Every structure is written in structure tokens, then in C-alpha cells.
PDB file of C-alpha atoms and ligand atoms in Angstrom:
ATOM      1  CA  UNK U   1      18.096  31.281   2.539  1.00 82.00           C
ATOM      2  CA  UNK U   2      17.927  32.347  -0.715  1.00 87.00           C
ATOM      3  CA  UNK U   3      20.562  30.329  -3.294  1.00 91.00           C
ATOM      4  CA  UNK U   4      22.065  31.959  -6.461  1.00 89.00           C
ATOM      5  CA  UNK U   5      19.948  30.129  -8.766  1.00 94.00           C
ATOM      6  CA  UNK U   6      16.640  30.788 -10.395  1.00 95.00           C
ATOM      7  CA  UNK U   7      14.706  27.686 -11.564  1.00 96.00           C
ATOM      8  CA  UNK U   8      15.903  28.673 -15.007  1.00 96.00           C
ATOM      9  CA  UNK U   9      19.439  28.043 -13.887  1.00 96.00           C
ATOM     10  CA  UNK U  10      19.155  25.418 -12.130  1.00 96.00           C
ATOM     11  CA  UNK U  11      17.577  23.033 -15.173  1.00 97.00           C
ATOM     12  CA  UNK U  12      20.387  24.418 -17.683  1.00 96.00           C
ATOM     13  CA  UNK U  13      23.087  23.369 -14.769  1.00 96.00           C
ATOM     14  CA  UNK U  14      21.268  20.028 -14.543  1.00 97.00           C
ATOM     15  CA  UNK U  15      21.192  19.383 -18.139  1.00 97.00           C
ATOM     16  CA  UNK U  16      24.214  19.842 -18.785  1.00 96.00           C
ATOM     17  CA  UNK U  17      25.273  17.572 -16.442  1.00 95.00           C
ATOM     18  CA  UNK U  18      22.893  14.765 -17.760  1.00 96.00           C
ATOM     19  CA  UNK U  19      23.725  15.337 -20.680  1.00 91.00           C
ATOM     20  CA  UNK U  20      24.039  11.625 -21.390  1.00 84.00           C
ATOM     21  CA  UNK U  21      20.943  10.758 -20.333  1.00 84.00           C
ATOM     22  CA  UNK U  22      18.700  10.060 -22.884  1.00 86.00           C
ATOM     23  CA  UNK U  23      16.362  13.010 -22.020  1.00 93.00           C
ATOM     24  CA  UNK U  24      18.669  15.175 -19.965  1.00 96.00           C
ATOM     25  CA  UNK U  25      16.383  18.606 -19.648  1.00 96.00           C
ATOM     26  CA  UNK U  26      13.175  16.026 -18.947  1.00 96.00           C
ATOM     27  CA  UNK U  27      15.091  14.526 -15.900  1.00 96.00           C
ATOM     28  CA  UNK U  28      16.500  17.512 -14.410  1.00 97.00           C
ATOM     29  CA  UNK U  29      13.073  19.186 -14.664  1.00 97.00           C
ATOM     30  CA  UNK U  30      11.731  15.818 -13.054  1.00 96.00           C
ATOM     31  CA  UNK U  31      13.972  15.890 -10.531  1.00 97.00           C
ATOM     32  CA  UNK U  32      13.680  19.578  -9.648  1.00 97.00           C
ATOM     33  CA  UNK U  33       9.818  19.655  -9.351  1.00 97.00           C
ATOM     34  CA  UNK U  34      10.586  16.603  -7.207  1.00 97.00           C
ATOM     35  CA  UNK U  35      12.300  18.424  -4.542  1.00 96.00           C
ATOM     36  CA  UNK U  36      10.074  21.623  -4.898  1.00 97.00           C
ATOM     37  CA  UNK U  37       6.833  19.484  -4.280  1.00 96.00           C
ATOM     38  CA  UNK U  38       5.697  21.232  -7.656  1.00 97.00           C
ATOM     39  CA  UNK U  39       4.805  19.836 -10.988  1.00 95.00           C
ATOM     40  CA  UNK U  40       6.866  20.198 -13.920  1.00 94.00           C
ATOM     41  CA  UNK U  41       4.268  23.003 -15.563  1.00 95.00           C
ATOM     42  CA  UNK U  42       5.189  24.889 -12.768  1.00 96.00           C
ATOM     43  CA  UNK U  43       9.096  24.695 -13.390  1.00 95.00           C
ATOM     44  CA  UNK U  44       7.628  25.598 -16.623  1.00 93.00           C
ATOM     45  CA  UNK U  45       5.941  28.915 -15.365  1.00 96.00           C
ATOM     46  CA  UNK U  46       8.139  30.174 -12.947  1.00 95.00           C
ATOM     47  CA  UNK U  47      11.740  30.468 -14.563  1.00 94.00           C
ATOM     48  CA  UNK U  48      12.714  33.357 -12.974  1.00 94.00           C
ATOM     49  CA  UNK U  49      12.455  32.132  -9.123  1.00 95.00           C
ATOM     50  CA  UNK U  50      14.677  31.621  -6.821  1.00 96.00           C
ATOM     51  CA  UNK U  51      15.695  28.432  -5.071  1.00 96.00           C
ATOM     52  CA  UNK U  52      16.344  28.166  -1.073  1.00 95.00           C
ATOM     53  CA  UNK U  53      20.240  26.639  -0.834  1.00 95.00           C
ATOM     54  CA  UNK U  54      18.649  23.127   0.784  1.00 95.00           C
ATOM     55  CA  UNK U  55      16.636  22.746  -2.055  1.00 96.00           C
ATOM     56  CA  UNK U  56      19.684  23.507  -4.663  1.00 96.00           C
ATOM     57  CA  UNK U  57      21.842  21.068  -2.331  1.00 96.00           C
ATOM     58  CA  UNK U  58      19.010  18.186  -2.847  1.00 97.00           C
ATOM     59  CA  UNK U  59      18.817  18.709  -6.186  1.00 97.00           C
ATOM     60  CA  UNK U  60      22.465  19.010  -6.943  1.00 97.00           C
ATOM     61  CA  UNK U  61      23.180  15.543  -4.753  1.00 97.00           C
ATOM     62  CA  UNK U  62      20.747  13.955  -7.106  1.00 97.00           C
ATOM     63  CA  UNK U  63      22.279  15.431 -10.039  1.00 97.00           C
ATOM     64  CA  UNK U  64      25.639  13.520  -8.872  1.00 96.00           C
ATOM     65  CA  UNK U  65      23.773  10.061  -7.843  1.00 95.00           C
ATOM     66  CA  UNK U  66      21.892   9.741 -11.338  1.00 95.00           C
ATOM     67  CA  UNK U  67      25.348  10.914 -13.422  1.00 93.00           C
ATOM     68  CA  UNK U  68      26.732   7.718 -11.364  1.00 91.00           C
ATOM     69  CA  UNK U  69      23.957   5.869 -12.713  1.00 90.00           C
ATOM     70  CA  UNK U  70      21.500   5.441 -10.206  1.00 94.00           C
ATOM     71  CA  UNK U  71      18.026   5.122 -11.893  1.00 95.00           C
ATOM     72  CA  UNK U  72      15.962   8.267 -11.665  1.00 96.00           C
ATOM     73  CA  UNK U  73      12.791   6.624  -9.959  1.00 97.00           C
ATOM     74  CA  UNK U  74      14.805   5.038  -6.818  1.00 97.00           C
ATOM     75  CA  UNK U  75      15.878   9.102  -6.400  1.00 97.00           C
ATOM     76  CA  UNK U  76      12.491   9.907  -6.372  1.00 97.00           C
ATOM     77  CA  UNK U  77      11.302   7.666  -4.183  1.00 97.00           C
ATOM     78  CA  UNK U  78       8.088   6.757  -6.234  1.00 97.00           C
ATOM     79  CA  UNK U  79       7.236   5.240  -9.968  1.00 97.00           C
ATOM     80  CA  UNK U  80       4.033   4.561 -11.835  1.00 97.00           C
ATOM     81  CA  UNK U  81       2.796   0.845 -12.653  1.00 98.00           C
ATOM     82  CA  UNK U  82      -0.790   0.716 -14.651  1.00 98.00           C
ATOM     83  CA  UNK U  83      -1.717   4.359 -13.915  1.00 97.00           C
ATOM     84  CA  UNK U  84      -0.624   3.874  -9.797  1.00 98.00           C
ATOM     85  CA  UNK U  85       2.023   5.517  -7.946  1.00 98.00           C
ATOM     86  CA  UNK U  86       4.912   2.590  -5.732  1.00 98.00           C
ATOM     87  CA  UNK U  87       6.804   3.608  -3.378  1.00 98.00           C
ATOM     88  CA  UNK U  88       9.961   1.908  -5.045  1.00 98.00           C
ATOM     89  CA  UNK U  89      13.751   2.005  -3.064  1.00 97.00           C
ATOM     90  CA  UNK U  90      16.294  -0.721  -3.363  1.00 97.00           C
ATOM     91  CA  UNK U  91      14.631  -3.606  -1.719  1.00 98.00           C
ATOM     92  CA  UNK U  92      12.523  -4.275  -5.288  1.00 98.00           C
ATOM     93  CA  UNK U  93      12.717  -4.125  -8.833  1.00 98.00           C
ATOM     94  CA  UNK U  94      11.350  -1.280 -10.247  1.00 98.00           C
ATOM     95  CA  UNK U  95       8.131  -1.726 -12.457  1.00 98.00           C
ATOM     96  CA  UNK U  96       8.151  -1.662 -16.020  1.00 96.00           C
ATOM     97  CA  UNK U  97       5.688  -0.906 -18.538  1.00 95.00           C
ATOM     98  CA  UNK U  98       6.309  -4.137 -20.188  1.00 95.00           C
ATOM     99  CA  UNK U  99       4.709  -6.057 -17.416  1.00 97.00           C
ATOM    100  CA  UNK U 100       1.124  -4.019 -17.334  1.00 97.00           C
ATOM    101  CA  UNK U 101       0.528  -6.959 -19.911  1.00 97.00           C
ATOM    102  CA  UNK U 102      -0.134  -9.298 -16.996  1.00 98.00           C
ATOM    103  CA  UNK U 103      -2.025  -7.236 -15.186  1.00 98.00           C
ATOM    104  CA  UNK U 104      -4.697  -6.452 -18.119  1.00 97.00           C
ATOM    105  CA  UNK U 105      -4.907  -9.810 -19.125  1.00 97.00           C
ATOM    106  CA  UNK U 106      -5.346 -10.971 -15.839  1.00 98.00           C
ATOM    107  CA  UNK U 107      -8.519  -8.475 -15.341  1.00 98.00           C
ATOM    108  CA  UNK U 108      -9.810  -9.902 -18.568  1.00 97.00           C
ATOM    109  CA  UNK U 109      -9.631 -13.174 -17.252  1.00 97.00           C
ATOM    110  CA  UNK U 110     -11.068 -12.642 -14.263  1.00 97.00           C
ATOM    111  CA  UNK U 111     -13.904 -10.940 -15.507  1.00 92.00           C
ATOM    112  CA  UNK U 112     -16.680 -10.191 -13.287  1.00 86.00           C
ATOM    113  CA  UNK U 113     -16.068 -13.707 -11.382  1.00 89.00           C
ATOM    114  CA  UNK U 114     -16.483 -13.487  -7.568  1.00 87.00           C
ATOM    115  CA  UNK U 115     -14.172 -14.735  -5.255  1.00 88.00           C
ATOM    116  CA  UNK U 116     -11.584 -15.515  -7.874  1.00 96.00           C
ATOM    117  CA  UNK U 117      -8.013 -16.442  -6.475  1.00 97.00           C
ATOM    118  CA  UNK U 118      -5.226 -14.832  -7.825  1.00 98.00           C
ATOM    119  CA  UNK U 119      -1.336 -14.897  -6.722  1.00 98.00           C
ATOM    120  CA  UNK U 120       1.408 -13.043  -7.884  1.00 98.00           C
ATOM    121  CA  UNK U 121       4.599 -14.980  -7.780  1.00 98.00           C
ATOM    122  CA  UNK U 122       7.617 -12.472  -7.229  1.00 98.00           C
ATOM    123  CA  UNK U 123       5.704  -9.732  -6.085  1.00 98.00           C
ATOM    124  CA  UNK U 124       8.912  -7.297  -5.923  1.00 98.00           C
ATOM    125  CA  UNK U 125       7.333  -4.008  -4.666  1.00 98.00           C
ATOM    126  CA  UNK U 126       3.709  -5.568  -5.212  1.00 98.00           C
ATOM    127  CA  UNK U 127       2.896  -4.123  -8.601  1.00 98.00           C
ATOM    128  CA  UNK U 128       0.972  -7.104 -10.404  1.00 98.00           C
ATOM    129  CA  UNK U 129      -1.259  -7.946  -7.091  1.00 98.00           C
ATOM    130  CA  UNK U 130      -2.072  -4.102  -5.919  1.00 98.00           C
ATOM    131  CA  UNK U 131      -3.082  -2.757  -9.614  1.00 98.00           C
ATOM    132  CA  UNK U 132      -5.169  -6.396  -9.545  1.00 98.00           C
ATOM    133  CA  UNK U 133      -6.942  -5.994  -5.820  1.00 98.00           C
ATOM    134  CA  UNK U 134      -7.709  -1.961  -6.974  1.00 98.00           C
ATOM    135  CA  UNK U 135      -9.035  -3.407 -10.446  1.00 97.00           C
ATOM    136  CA  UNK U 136     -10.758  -6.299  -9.113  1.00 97.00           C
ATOM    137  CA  UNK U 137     -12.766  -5.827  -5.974  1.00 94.00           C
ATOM    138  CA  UNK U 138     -13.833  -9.321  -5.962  1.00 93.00           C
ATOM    139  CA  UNK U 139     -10.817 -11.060  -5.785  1.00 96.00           C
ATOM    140  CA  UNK U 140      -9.294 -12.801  -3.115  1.00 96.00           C
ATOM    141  CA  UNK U 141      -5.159 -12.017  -4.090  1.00 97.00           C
ATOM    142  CA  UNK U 142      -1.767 -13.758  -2.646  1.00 97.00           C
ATOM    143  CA  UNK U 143       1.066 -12.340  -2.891  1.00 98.00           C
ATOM    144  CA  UNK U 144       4.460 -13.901  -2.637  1.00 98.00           C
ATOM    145  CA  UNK U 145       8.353 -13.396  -2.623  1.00 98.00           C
ATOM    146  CA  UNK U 146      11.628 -15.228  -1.665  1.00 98.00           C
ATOM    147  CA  UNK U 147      12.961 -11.717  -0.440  1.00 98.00           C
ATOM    148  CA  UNK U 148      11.862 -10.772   2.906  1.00 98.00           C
ATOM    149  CA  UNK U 149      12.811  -7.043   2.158  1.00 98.00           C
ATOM    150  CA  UNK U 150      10.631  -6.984  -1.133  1.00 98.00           C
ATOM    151  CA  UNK U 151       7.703  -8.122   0.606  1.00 98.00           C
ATOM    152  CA  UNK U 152       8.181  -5.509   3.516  1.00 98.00           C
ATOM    153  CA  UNK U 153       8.003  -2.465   0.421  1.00 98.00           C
ATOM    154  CA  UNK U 154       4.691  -4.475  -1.506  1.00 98.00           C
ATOM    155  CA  UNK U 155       3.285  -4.238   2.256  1.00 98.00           C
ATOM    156  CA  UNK U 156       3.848  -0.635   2.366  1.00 98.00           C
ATOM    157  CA  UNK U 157       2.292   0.085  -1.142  1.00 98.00           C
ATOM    158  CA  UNK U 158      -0.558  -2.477  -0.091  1.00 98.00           C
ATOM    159  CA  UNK U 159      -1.140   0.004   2.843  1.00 98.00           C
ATOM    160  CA  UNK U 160      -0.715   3.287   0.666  1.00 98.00           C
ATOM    161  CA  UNK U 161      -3.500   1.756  -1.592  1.00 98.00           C
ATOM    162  CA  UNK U 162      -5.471   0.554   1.162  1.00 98.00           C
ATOM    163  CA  UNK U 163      -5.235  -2.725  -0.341  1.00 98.00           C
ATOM    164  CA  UNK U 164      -3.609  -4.492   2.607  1.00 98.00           C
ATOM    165  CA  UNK U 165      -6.320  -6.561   3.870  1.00 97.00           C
ATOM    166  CA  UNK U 166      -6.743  -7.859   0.701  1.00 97.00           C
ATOM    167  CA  UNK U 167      -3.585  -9.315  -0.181  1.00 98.00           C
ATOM    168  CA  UNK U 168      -2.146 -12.124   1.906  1.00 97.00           C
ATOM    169  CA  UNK U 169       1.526 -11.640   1.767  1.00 98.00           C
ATOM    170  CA  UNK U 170       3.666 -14.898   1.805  1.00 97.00           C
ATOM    171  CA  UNK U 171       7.589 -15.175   1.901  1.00 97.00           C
ATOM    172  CA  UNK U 172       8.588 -18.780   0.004  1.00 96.00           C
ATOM    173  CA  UNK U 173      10.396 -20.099  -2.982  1.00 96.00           C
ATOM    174  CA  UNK U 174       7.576 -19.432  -6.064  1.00 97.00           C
ATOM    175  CA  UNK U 175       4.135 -20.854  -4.501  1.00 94.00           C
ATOM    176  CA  UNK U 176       3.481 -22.768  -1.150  1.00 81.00           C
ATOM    177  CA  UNK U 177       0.219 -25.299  -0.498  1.00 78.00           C
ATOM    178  CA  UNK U 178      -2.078 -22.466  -0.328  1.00 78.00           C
ATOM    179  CA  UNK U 179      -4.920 -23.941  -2.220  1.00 88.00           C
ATOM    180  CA  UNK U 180      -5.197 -24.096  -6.040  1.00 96.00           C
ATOM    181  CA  UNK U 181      -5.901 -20.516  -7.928  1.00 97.00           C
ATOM    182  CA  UNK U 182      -7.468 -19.493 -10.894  1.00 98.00           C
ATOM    183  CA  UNK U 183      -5.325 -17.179 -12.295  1.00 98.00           C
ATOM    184  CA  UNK U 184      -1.318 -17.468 -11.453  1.00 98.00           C
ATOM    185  CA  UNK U 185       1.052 -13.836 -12.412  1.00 98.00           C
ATOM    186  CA  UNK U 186       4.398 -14.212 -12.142  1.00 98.00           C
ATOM    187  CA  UNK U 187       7.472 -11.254 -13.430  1.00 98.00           C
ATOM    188  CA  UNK U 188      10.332 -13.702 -12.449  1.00 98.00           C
ATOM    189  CA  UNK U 189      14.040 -13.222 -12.900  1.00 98.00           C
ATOM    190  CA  UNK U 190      15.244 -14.144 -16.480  1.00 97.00           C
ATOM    191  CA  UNK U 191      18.309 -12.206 -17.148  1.00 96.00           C
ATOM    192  CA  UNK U 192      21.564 -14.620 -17.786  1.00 96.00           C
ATOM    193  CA  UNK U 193      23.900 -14.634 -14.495  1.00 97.00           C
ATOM    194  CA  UNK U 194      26.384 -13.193 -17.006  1.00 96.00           C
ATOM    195  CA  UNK U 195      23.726  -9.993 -17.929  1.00 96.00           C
ATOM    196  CA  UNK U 196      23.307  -9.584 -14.342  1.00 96.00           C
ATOM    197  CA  UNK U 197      27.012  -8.766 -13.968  1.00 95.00           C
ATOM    198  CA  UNK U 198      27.349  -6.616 -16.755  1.00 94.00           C
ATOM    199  CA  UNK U 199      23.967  -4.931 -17.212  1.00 91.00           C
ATOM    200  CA  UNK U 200      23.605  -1.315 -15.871  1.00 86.00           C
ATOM    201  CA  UNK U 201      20.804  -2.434 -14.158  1.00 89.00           C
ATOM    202  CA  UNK U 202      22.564  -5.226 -11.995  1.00 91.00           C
ATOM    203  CA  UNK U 203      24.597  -2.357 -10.750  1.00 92.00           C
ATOM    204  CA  UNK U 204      21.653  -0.501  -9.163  1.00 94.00           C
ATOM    205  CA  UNK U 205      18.285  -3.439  -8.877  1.00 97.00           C
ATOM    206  CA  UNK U 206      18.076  -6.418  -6.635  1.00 97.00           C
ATOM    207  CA  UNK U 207      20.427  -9.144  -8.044  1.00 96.00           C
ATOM    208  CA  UNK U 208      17.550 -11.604  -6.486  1.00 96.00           C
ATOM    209  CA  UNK U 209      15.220  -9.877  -8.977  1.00 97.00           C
ATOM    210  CA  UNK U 210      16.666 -10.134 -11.937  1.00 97.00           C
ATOM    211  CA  UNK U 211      19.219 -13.269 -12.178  1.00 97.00           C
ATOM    212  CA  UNK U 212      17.712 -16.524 -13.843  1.00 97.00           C
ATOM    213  CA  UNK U 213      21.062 -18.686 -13.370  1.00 97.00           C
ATOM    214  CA  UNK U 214      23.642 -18.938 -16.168  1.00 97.00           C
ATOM    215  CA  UNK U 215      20.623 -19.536 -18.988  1.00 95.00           C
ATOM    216  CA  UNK U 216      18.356 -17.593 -17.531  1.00 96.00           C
ATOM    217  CA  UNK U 217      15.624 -20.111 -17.612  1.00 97.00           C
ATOM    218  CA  UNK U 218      16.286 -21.418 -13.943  1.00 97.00           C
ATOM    219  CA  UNK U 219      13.597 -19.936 -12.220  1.00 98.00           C
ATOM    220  CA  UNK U 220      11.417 -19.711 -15.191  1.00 97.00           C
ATOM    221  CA  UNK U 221      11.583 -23.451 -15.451  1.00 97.00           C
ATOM    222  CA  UNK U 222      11.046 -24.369 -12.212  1.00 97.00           C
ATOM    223  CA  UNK U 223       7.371 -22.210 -12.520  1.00 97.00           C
ATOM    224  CA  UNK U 224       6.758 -24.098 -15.279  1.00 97.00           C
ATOM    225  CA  UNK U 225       6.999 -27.355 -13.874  1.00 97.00           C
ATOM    226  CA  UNK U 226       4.997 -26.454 -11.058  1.00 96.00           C
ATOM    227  CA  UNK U 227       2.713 -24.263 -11.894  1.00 96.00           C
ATOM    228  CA  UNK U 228       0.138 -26.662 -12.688  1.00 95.00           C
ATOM    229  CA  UNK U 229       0.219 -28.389  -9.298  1.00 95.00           C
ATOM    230  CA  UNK U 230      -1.340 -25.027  -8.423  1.00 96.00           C
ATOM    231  CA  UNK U 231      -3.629 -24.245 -10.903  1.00 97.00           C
ATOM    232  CA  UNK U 232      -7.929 -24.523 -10.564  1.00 96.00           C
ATOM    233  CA  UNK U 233      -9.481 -26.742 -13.742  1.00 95.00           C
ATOM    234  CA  UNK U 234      -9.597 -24.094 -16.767  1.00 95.00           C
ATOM    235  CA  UNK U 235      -7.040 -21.673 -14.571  1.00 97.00           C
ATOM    236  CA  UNK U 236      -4.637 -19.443 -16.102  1.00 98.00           C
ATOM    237  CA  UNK U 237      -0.584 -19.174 -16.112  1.00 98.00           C
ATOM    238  CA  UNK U 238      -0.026 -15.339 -17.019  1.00 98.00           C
ATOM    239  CA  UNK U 239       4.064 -15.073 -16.855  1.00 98.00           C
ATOM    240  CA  UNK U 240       6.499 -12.466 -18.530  1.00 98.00           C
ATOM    241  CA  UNK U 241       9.648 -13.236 -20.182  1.00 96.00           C
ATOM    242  CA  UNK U 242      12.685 -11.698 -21.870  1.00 94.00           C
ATOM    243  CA  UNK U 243      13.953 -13.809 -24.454  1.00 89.00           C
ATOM    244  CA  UNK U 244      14.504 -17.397 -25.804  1.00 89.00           C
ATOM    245  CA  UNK U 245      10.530 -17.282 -26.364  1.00 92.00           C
ATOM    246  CA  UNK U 246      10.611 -20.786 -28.426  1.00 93.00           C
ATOM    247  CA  UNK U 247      12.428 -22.698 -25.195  1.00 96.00           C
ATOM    248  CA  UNK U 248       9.483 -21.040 -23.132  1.00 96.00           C
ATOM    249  CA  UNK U 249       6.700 -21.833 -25.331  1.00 96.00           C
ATOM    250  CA  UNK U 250       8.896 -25.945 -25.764  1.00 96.00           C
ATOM    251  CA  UNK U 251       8.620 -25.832 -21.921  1.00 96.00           C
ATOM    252  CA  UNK U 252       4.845 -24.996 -21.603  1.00 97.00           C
ATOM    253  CA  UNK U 253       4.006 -27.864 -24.275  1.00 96.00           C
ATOM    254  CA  UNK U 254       6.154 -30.577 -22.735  1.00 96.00           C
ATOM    255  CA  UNK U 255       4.794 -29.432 -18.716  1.00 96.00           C
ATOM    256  CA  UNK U 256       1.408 -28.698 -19.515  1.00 94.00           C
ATOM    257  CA  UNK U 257       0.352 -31.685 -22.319  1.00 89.00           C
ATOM    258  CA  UNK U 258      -2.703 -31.047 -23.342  1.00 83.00           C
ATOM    259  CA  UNK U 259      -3.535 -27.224 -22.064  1.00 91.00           C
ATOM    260  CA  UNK U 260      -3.470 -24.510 -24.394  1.00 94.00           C
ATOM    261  CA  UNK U 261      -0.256 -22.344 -24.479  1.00 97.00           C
ATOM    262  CA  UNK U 262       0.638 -19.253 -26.380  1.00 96.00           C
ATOM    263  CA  UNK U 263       3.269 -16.694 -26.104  1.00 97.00           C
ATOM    264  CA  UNK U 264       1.262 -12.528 -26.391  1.00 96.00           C
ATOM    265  CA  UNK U 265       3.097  -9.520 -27.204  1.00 95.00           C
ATOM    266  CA  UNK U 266       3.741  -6.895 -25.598  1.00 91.00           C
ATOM    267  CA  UNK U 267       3.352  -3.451 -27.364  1.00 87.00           C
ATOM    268  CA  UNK U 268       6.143  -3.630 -29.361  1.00 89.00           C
ATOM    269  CA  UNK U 269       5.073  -6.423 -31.173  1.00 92.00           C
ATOM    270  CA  UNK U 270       7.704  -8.775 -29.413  1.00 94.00           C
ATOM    271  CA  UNK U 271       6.700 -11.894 -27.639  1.00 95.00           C
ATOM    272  CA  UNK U 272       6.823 -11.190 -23.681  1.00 95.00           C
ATOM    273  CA  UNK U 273       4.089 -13.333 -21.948  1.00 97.00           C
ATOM    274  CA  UNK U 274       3.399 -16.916 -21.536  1.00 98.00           C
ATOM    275  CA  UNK U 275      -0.352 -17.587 -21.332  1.00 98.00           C
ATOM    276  CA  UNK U 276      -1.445 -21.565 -20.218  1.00 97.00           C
ATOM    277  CA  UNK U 277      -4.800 -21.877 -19.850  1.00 96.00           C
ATOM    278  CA  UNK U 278      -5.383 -25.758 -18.305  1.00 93.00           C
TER     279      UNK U 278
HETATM  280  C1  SAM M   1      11.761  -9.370 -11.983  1.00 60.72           C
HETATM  281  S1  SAM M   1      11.336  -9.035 -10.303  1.00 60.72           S
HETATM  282  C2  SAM M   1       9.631  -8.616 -10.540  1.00 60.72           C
HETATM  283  C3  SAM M   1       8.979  -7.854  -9.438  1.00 60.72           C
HETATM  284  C4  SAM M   1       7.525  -7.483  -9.731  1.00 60.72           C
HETATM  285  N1  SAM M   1       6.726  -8.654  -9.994  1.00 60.72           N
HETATM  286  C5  SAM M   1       7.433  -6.534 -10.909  1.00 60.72           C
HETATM  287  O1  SAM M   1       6.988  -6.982 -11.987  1.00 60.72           O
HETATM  288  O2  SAM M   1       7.781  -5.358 -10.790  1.00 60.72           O
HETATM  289  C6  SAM M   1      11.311 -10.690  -9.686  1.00 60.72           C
HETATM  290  C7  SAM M   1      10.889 -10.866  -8.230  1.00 60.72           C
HETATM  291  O3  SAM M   1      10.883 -12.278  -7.969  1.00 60.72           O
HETATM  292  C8  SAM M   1      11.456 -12.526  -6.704  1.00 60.72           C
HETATM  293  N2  SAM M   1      11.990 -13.899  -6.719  1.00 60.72           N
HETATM  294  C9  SAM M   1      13.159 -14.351  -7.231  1.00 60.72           C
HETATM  295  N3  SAM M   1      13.259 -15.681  -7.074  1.00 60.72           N
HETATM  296  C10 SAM M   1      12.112 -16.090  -6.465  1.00 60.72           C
HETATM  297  C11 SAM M   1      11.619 -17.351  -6.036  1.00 60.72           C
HETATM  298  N4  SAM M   1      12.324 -18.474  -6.226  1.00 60.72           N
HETATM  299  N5  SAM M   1      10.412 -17.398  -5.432  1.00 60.72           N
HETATM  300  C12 SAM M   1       9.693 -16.259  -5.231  1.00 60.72           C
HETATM  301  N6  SAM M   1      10.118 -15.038  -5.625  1.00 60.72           N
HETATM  302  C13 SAM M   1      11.303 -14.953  -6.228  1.00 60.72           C
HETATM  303  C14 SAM M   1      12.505 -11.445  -6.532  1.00 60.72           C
HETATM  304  O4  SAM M   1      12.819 -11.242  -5.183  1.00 60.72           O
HETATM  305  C15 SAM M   1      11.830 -10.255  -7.202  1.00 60.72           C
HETATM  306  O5  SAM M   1      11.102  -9.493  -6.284  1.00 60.72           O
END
């Protein structure tokens, strides 16, 4: 059945009532196409028809979940990572643009070598190792997470991709006796415990994904120490951080002695990966 609203309507209803977001007509248009299986040109083109009432009552329920501050891609179900579509929910971080860093340095690394072994440590919904295994068709990837739940999504997306038999999923605490690898990815937590509490996003994102223990460092520290345990001769530590780069970079140079270790920016010119090189 026809609903009272034309398209037109319905996106000056919805920004309205976004109207704090930072791009409130962008996000209702999102979210309308969304639910009309149409693309936002088409919103564009067709202002004057009419929506059925289910598809108004969608849309208006995830009008009222993202002004409550849900982020927009968990409503839609879906986000892009290095050009690829994840099925993202609340089992898993959502990817970030910040972290496509690892995953092009990590192709340049590999470079045309066959059989190269790659993990990703913290997987969350399987970003790093899926946008590797579709970039890198030689490469034998690992993928691992302490959440059960996260792994269960990065499955699903490994399946979507058609990727899944060649990623070897593993739940553990950073990296288990799996061999030694040549190139080692890892997006771990590093937000203080106290950001995690107060942060918008700790209201909405795995707490398990983002808390790095009252510093911040906890986790980052402990892949520090280890990661070299891991590593092949002349393998590579590719890992993201938020701040306290100079700690990071102190860390590297006391754990890693003689290896070469440099912090990269990310596009913003601000230092966001650790790169070790043994
Ligand atoms: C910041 S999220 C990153 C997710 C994904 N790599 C990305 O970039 O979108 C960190 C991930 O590390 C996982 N994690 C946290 N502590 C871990 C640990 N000790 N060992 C393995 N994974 C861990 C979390 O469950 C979460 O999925």
C-alpha cells in the first residue's frame, strides 16, 4: 500500500531529523536507496514517487536508530574496505579507511612472491586478509581473532568473496605455533580503557575491538614482543596505531634490535603504521 510520502518527502523528513549528522541529506538519501534496493541517482531521478508504508516504516525505524547514534553502516548491513563490500553487524569493528594502509603495503611487499604466508592478527570482520587473498592469488593467508563471533562474520565475508578456502581461520590470543610468516598485519585495539567508556564508538563497536587496557598499549605491546618469534628471516611487521607513535616506534627498537623499524603515514600525513622489517 501506497504511503503518503513521495521520495522527495521522505529525504526532507529524514534530514531534518539528522540534522546533526555531519551530512544529514547524504545519509537519509543513503539510507533510503538502502531500503528501496536503488542507488542514490535514482532517489535523485525519481522525486516525485511514492513509497509503499513498509518501506516508509524501515526507513523511518532507521531514522530513529542512527538519531540514537547507531553508526550508519551496521543499519545497512554492509561497508566498503579497499574498494570491497563486508557484511559488517555488531560482532566486528567496522573497517576504516585508515587501515587500507596495511593492506597496500602488504601487496607491495609481497610482490609477485609465490606461496608467501601472510596472517592477519585481529581479523574483526576479515578486512586486511580478504582484500589480501583477492589481491594476492598466490598467497597462502591466516587469519586470526580472540572473538569467536568476529571470526564467524570474516567467515561469512570469506564465503561472499569466495575467498574461504584460502584463509585458514584461527580463534587464539594474537598468533599460535602456526609456522613462521613473511608478512604479519595486525589492526589491534589501542584506544585507552578510559576512551572506550566515553567514546561514541564504545557505545555501538565491540569493546574487545577497540580497548588497549588503561594506556592503550596493552595489546600493542604484547605484538611487539612477540611478533618476531613469528616472523620468516627478512619478514615484515605491518601494524596500525592511534597515537603515542614515539612509545611504538621505542618499543619496536628495544624488541626488534637490530631490524629496521619505521612508523608510515597514513593519508593525512599522521603517523599510523608500524613497519619492522627483520
Ligand atoms: C581494531 S579491531 C580491527 C578489526 C579488523 N582488523 C579491521 O581492521 O577492521 C581489533 C580486532 O582484534 C581482536 N582482538 C582483540 N584482542 C585480541 C587478541 N589478544 N588476540 C587476537 N585478536 C584480538 C578484536 O576481537 C577485534 O576483532
Amino acid at each position: 500500500m501506497k504511503s503518503g510520502y513521495t521520495v522527495v518527502k521522505a529525504i526532507r523528513h529524514g534530514t531534518k531529523i539528522l540534522g546533526s549528522a555531519d551530512e544529514p541529506q547524504l545519509e537519509a538519501e543513503v539510507l533510503l536507496a538502502h531500503y528501496l534496493n536503488v542507488s542514490r541517482s535514482w532517489i535523485a531521478g525519481h522525486p516525485e514517487e511514492y513509497l509503499s508504508e513498509p518501506i516508509l516504516a524501515s526507513y523511518n525505524n532507521s531514522l530513529r536508530r542512527r538519531t540514537s547514534g547507531e553508526p550508519l553502516p551496521y543499519l545497512l548491513g554492509y561497508w566498503e574496505f579497499f574498494g570491497i563490500s563486508f557484511a559488517v553487524d555488531k560482532r566486528a569493528l567496522i573497517p576504516r579507511p585508515e587501515t587500507e594502509i596495511i593492506v597496500e603495503h602488504s601487496i607491495s611487499v609481497a610482490g609477485n612472491n609465490p606461496n608467501i604466508r601472510i596472517v592477519d592478527v585481529g581479523t574483526g570482520c576479515g578486512t586486511i586478509a580478504i582484500a589480501l587473498a583477492l589481491n594476492l592469488p598466490n598467497a597462502l593467508l591466516f587469519a586470526t581473532d580472540i572473538s569467536q563471533d568476529a571470526l564467524s562474520l570474516a567467515r561469512t565475508n570469506s564465503i561472499r568473496h569466495a575467498v574461504n578456502n584460502r584463509i585458514k581461520f584461527i580463534q587464539t590470543d594474537l598468533l599460535t605455533s602456526t609456522g613462521k610468516f613473511d608478512i604479519i598485519c595486525a589492526n589491534l585495539p589501542y584506544l585507552t580503557t578510559q576512551e572506550t567508556c566515553t567514546l561514541v564508538v564504545g557505545r555501538h563497536e565491540p569493546r574487545l575491538a577497540l580497548d588497549g587496557g588503561p594506556s592503550g598499549l596493552n595489546i600493542i605491546r604484547q605484538m611487539i614482543a612477540t611478533a618476531g618469534n613469528h616472523l620468516k628471516d627478512g619478514g615484515s611487521l605491518l601494524m596500525e596505531f592511534g597515537n603515542s607513535s614515539n612509545k611504538i616506534l621505542e618499543m619496536a627498537n628495544f624488541y626488534f634490535g637490530s631490524a629496521n623499524c619505521k612508523l608510515i603515514p597514513d593519508y593525512a600525513g599522521r603517523p599510523r603504521m608500524l613497519k619492522v622489517t627483520t
